């Protein structure tokens, strides 16, 4: 949101969580494939804005609650030397 002015403050002290799993699959003695999957649940219901909320680029119906929940996936290769 480049060029937008304004600040927001989260007044809600919400409780969130993150849970997931990870694995490592050895391909060779020094090479492994690793992966992980996690889900995060985090929502804020009360948000205060110091200026008009439309200056921040939000739609009116999206401001009553901000939801940072979602699925997180990762895949990588590890080489040990």
Short mmCIF file of N, CA, C and O in Angstrom, two decimals:
data_model
loop_
_atom_site.label_atom_id
_atom_site.label_comp_id
_atom_site.label_asym_id
_atom_site.label_seq_id
_atom_site.Cartn_x
_atom_site.Cartn_y
_atom_site.Cartn_z
N UNK A 1 0.84 -1.18 0.00
CA UNK A 1 0.00 0.00 0.00
C UNK A 1 0.88 1.24 0.00
O UNK A 1 0.94 1.99 0.95
N UNK A 2 1.54 1.43 -1.06
CA UNK A 2 2.52 2.50 -1.18
C UNK A 2 1.83 3.86 -1.24
O UNK A 2 0.82 4.06 -1.89
N UNK A 3 2.38 4.82 -0.51
CA UNK A 3 1.89 6.19 -0.56
C UNK A 3 0.68 6.47 0.32
O UNK A 3 0.15 7.56 0.29
N UNK A 4 0.24 5.50 1.10
CA UNK A 4 -0.92 5.72 1.96
C UNK A 4 -0.47 6.19 3.33
O UNK A 4 0.54 5.73 3.86
N UNK A 5 -1.23 7.12 3.92
CA UNK A 5 -0.91 7.63 5.25
C UNK A 5 -1.89 7.07 6.27
O UNK A 5 -2.98 6.67 5.93
N UNK A 6 -1.47 7.09 7.53
CA UNK A 6 -2.35 6.66 8.60
C UNK A 6 -1.73 5.57 9.43
O UNK A 6 -0.81 4.88 9.00
N UNK A 7 -2.24 5.43 10.62
CA UNK A 7 -1.75 4.40 11.54
C UNK A 7 -2.95 3.69 12.13
O UNK A 7 -4.04 4.23 12.23
N UNK A 8 -2.72 2.47 12.57
CA UNK A 8 -3.76 1.71 13.24
C UNK A 8 -3.18 1.14 14.52
O UNK A 8 -1.97 0.96 14.66
N UNK A 9 -4.07 0.83 15.47
CA UNK A 9 -3.65 0.25 16.75
C UNK A 9 -4.60 -0.88 17.07
O UNK A 9 -5.82 -0.72 16.99
N UNK A 10 -4.05 -2.04 17.40
CA UNK A 10 -4.85 -3.18 17.76
C UNK A 10 -5.15 -3.11 19.25
O UNK A 10 -4.26 -3.25 20.08
N UNK A 11 -6.40 -2.87 19.61
CA UNK A 11 -6.77 -2.74 21.02
C UNK A 11 -7.20 -4.07 21.62
O UNK A 11 -7.28 -4.20 22.82
N UNK A 12 -7.47 -5.05 20.78
CA UNK A 12 -7.91 -6.35 21.25
C UNK A 12 -6.70 -7.18 21.63
O UNK A 12 -5.70 -7.21 20.92
N UNK A 13 -6.76 -7.84 22.77
CA UNK A 13 -5.69 -8.73 23.19
C UNK A 13 -6.11 -10.16 22.87
O UNK A 13 -6.45 -10.94 23.75
N UNK A 14 -6.13 -10.49 21.60
CA UNK A 14 -6.58 -11.80 21.15
C UNK A 14 -5.55 -12.87 21.38
O UNK A 14 -4.35 -12.63 21.45
N UNK A 15 -6.02 -14.07 21.52
CA UNK A 15 -5.17 -15.23 21.70
C UNK A 15 -5.14 -16.01 20.39
O UNK A 15 -6.19 -16.31 19.81
N UNK A 16 -3.97 -16.34 19.92
CA UNK A 16 -3.83 -17.11 18.70
C UNK A 16 -2.99 -18.34 18.96
O UNK A 16 -2.43 -18.53 20.04
N UNK A 17 -2.91 -19.19 17.95
CA UNK A 17 -2.06 -20.37 18.07
C UNK A 17 -1.50 -20.73 16.70
O UNK A 17 -2.00 -20.30 15.66
N UNK A 18 -0.43 -21.53 16.73
CA UNK A 18 0.17 -22.06 15.52
C UNK A 18 0.56 -23.49 15.80
O UNK A 18 1.25 -23.78 16.78
N UNK A 19 0.12 -24.42 14.95
CA UNK A 19 0.42 -25.83 15.12
C UNK A 19 0.83 -26.41 13.78
O UNK A 19 0.30 -26.00 12.74
N UNK A 20 1.78 -27.34 13.81
CA UNK A 20 2.22 -27.91 12.55
C UNK A 20 3.06 -29.15 12.71
O UNK A 20 3.29 -29.63 13.82
N UNK A 21 3.51 -29.65 11.57
CA UNK A 21 4.35 -30.83 11.53
C UNK A 21 5.53 -30.56 10.60
O UNK A 21 5.45 -29.70 9.72
N UNK A 22 6.62 -31.30 10.80
CA UNK A 22 7.80 -31.18 9.95
C UNK A 22 8.37 -32.57 9.71
O UNK A 22 8.17 -33.49 10.51
N UNK A 23 9.07 -32.72 8.58
CA UNK A 23 9.69 -34.01 8.28
C UNK A 23 11.04 -33.77 7.61
O UNK A 23 11.30 -32.70 7.05
N UNK A 24 11.90 -34.79 7.67
CA UNK A 24 13.18 -34.80 6.97
C UNK A 24 13.34 -36.18 6.35
O UNK A 24 13.23 -37.19 7.03
N UNK A 25 13.58 -36.20 5.04
CA UNK A 25 13.74 -37.45 4.33
C UNK A 25 15.16 -37.51 3.77
O UNK A 25 15.51 -36.72 2.89
N UNK A 26 15.99 -38.43 4.28
CA UNK A 26 17.37 -38.51 3.79
C UNK A 26 17.42 -39.11 2.38
O UNK A 26 16.86 -40.17 2.12
N UNK A 27 18.07 -38.42 1.46
CA UNK A 27 18.25 -38.89 0.09
C UNK A 27 19.60 -39.58 -0.04
O UNK A 27 19.72 -40.61 -0.70
N UNK A 28 20.61 -39.02 0.59
CA UNK A 28 21.97 -39.58 0.62
C UNK A 28 22.54 -39.28 2.00
O UNK A 28 21.86 -38.69 2.85
N UNK A 29 23.79 -39.69 2.24
CA UNK A 29 24.41 -39.46 3.55
C UNK A 29 24.44 -37.98 3.93
O UNK A 29 24.28 -37.63 5.09
N UNK A 30 24.68 -37.12 2.97
CA UNK A 30 24.80 -35.70 3.28
C UNK A 30 23.69 -34.85 2.68
O UNK A 30 23.73 -33.63 2.73
N UNK A 31 22.66 -35.47 2.13
CA UNK A 31 21.59 -34.73 1.47
C UNK A 31 20.23 -35.17 1.99
O UNK A 31 19.94 -36.37 2.04
N UNK A 32 19.39 -34.21 2.39
CA UNK A 32 18.04 -34.50 2.89
C UNK A 32 17.05 -33.52 2.29
O UNK A 32 17.39 -32.39 1.96
N UNK A 33 15.83 -33.98 2.18
CA UNK A 33 14.72 -33.11 1.78
C UNK A 33 13.89 -32.88 3.04
O UNK A 33 13.56 -33.81 3.76
N UNK A 34 13.60 -31.62 3.32
CA UNK A 34 12.83 -31.27 4.52
C UNK A 34 11.56 -30.54 4.09
O UNK A 34 11.51 -29.87 3.06
N UNK A 35 10.54 -30.69 4.90
CA UNK A 35 9.28 -30.02 4.63
C UNK A 35 8.55 -29.73 5.92
O UNK A 35 8.83 -30.32 6.96
N UNK A 36 7.62 -28.81 5.84
CA UNK A 36 6.83 -28.48 7.02
C UNK A 36 5.48 -27.92 6.57
O UNK A 36 5.34 -27.34 5.50
N UNK A 37 4.50 -28.11 7.43
CA UNK A 37 3.16 -27.56 7.22
C UNK A 37 2.64 -27.12 8.57
O UNK A 37 2.82 -27.80 9.58
N UNK A 38 2.03 -25.94 8.61
CA UNK A 38 1.50 -25.41 9.86
C UNK A 38 0.25 -24.59 9.58
O UNK A 38 0.05 -24.08 8.47
N UNK A 39 -0.59 -24.46 10.59
CA UNK A 39 -1.76 -23.61 10.50
C UNK A 39 -1.70 -22.59 11.63
O UNK A 39 -1.43 -22.95 12.78
N UNK A 40 -1.94 -21.33 11.31
CA UNK A 40 -1.96 -20.26 12.31
C UNK A 40 -3.36 -19.70 12.39
O UNK A 40 -4.01 -19.44 11.38
N UNK A 41 -3.84 -19.49 13.62
CA UNK A 41 -5.13 -18.86 13.87
C UNK A 41 -4.89 -17.61 14.69
O UNK A 41 -4.40 -17.69 15.82
N UNK A 42 -5.21 -16.44 14.12
CA UNK A 42 -5.00 -15.17 14.80
C UNK A 42 -5.96 -14.14 14.22
O UNK A 42 -5.92 -13.86 13.02
N UNK A 43 -6.84 -13.61 15.05
CA UNK A 43 -7.82 -12.60 14.62
C UNK A 43 -7.83 -11.44 15.59
O UNK A 43 -7.66 -11.61 16.79
N UNK A 44 -8.03 -10.24 15.05
CA UNK A 44 -8.18 -9.03 15.85
C UNK A 44 -9.55 -8.44 15.55
O UNK A 44 -9.89 -8.22 14.38
N UNK A 45 -10.32 -8.17 16.59
CA UNK A 45 -11.67 -7.65 16.42
C UNK A 45 -11.76 -6.14 16.59
O UNK A 45 -12.55 -5.49 15.93
N UNK A 46 -10.97 -5.57 17.48
CA UNK A 46 -11.03 -4.14 17.77
C UNK A 46 -9.79 -3.44 17.26
O UNK A 46 -8.68 -3.73 17.69
N UNK A 47 -9.98 -2.51 16.33
CA UNK A 47 -8.87 -1.79 15.72
C UNK A 47 -9.19 -0.31 15.75
O UNK A 47 -10.29 0.09 15.37
N UNK A 48 -8.27 0.49 16.23
CA UNK A 48 -8.45 1.95 16.24
C UNK A 48 -7.58 2.58 15.16
O UNK A 48 -6.43 2.21 14.99
N UNK A 49 -8.14 3.56 14.46
CA UNK A 49 -7.43 4.26 13.41
C UNK A 49 -7.30 5.72 13.79
O UNK A 49 -8.24 6.31 14.31
N UNK A 50 -6.13 6.32 13.51
CA UNK A 50 -5.92 7.72 13.87
C UNK A 50 -6.44 8.67 12.79
O UNK A 50 -6.53 9.85 13.01
N UNK A 51 -6.74 8.16 11.61
CA UNK A 51 -7.29 8.97 10.53
C UNK A 51 -8.44 8.20 9.90
O UNK A 51 -8.79 7.11 10.34
N UNK A 52 -8.99 8.75 8.87
CA UNK A 52 -10.07 8.08 8.16
C UNK A 52 -9.58 6.73 7.66
O UNK A 52 -8.54 6.62 7.03
N UNK A 53 -10.32 5.67 7.94
CA UNK A 53 -9.88 4.33 7.59
C UNK A 53 -9.74 4.14 6.09
O UNK A 53 -8.96 3.30 5.64
N UNK A 54 -10.43 4.90 5.28
CA UNK A 54 -10.29 4.76 3.84
C UNK A 54 -8.94 5.26 3.35
O UNK A 54 -8.51 4.89 2.26
N UNK A 55 -8.25 6.10 4.11
CA UNK A 55 -6.91 6.55 3.74
C UNK A 55 -5.90 5.42 3.78
O UNK A 55 -4.84 5.50 3.20
N UNK A 56 -6.21 4.34 4.52
CA UNK A 56 -5.29 3.21 4.63
C UNK A 56 -5.51 2.19 3.53
O UNK A 56 -4.80 1.21 3.44
N UNK A 57 -6.51 2.36 2.70
CA UNK A 57 -6.73 1.46 1.57
C UNK A 57 -7.60 0.26 1.87
O UNK A 57 -7.67 -0.66 1.08
N UNK A 58 -8.25 0.21 3.04
CA UNK A 58 -9.14 -0.89 3.37
C UNK A 58 -10.53 -0.62 2.83
O UNK A 58 -10.99 0.52 2.79
N UNK A 59 -11.23 -1.71 2.49
CA UNK A 59 -12.65 -1.57 2.16
C UNK A 59 -13.42 -1.49 3.48
O UNK A 59 -12.99 -2.02 4.49
N UNK A 60 -14.55 -0.83 3.48
CA UNK A 60 -15.32 -0.64 4.71
C UNK A 60 -15.68 -1.95 5.39
O UNK A 60 -15.68 -2.06 6.60
N UNK A 61 -16.03 -2.99 4.62
CA UNK A 61 -16.46 -4.24 5.23
C UNK A 61 -15.30 -5.08 5.76
O UNK A 61 -15.50 -6.06 6.44
N UNK A 62 -14.05 -4.71 5.46
CA UNK A 62 -12.90 -5.51 5.87
C UNK A 62 -12.27 -5.02 7.16
O UNK A 62 -11.35 -5.62 7.66
N UNK A 63 -12.75 -3.94 7.73
CA UNK A 63 -12.08 -3.35 8.88
C UNK A 63 -12.60 -3.85 10.22
O UNK A 63 -11.89 -3.83 11.19
N UNK A 64 -13.79 -4.35 10.27
CA UNK A 64 -14.35 -4.79 11.55
C UNK A 64 -13.53 -5.92 12.17
O UNK A 64 -13.50 -6.06 13.37
N UNK A 65 -12.86 -6.70 11.35
CA UNK A 65 -12.05 -7.80 11.87
C UNK A 65 -10.88 -8.02 10.90
O UNK A 65 -11.06 -8.08 9.69
N UNK A 66 -9.69 -8.11 11.45
CA UNK A 66 -8.52 -8.49 10.65
C UNK A 66 -8.15 -9.93 10.99
O UNK A 66 -7.96 -10.27 12.16
N UNK A 67 -8.06 -10.77 9.98
CA UNK A 67 -7.81 -12.19 10.17
C UNK A 67 -6.44 -12.53 9.58
O UNK A 67 -6.23 -12.42 8.38
N UNK A 68 -5.50 -12.92 10.44
CA UNK A 68 -4.17 -13.32 10.02
C UNK A 68 -4.02 -14.84 9.99
O UNK A 68 -2.91 -15.35 9.96
N UNK A 69 -5.13 -15.56 10.00
CA UNK A 69 -5.10 -17.01 10.00
C UNK A 69 -4.72 -17.53 8.62
O UNK A 69 -4.98 -16.87 7.61
N UNK A 70 -4.13 -18.71 8.59
CA UNK A 70 -3.80 -19.30 7.30
C UNK A 70 -2.89 -20.50 7.40
O UNK A 70 -2.39 -20.84 8.47
N UNK A 71 -2.69 -21.13 6.27
CA UNK A 71 -1.85 -22.31 6.15
C UNK A 71 -0.46 -21.90 5.69
O UNK A 71 -0.31 -21.05 4.82
N UNK A 72 0.54 -22.53 6.27
CA UNK A 72 1.94 -22.23 5.93
C UNK A 72 2.60 -23.53 5.49
O UNK A 72 2.54 -24.54 6.18
N UNK A 73 3.23 -23.52 4.31
CA UNK A 73 3.91 -24.69 3.78
C UNK A 73 5.35 -24.34 3.46
O UNK A 73 5.64 -23.22 3.01
N UNK A 74 6.24 -25.28 3.66
CA UNK A 74 7.65 -25.05 3.34
C UNK A 74 8.30 -26.33 2.85
O UNK A 74 7.97 -27.43 3.29
N UNK A 75 9.22 -26.20 1.90
CA UNK A 75 9.94 -27.34 1.36
C UNK A 75 11.37 -26.89 1.09
O UNK A 75 11.60 -25.78 0.60
N UNK A 76 12.34 -27.72 1.42
CA UNK A 76 13.72 -27.33 1.23
C UNK A 76 14.64 -28.53 1.10
O UNK A 76 14.25 -29.68 1.28
N UNK A 77 15.89 -28.21 0.79
CA UNK A 77 16.94 -29.20 0.67
C UNK A 77 18.06 -28.84 1.63
O UNK A 77 18.46 -27.69 1.71
N UNK A 78 18.54 -29.83 2.37
CA UNK A 78 19.64 -29.60 3.32
C UNK A 78 20.83 -30.44 2.87
O UNK A 78 20.72 -31.66 2.66
N UNK A 79 21.97 -29.78 2.71
CA UNK A 79 23.22 -30.44 2.36
C UNK A 79 24.20 -30.22 3.50
O UNK A 79 24.52 -29.10 3.85
N UNK A 80 24.66 -31.31 4.09
CA UNK A 80 25.62 -31.23 5.20
C UNK A 80 27.02 -31.48 4.67
O UNK A 80 27.25 -32.41 3.90
N UNK A 81 27.97 -30.65 5.10
CA UNK A 81 29.35 -30.82 4.66
C UNK A 81 30.29 -30.66 5.82
O UNK A 81 29.98 -30.29 6.89
#
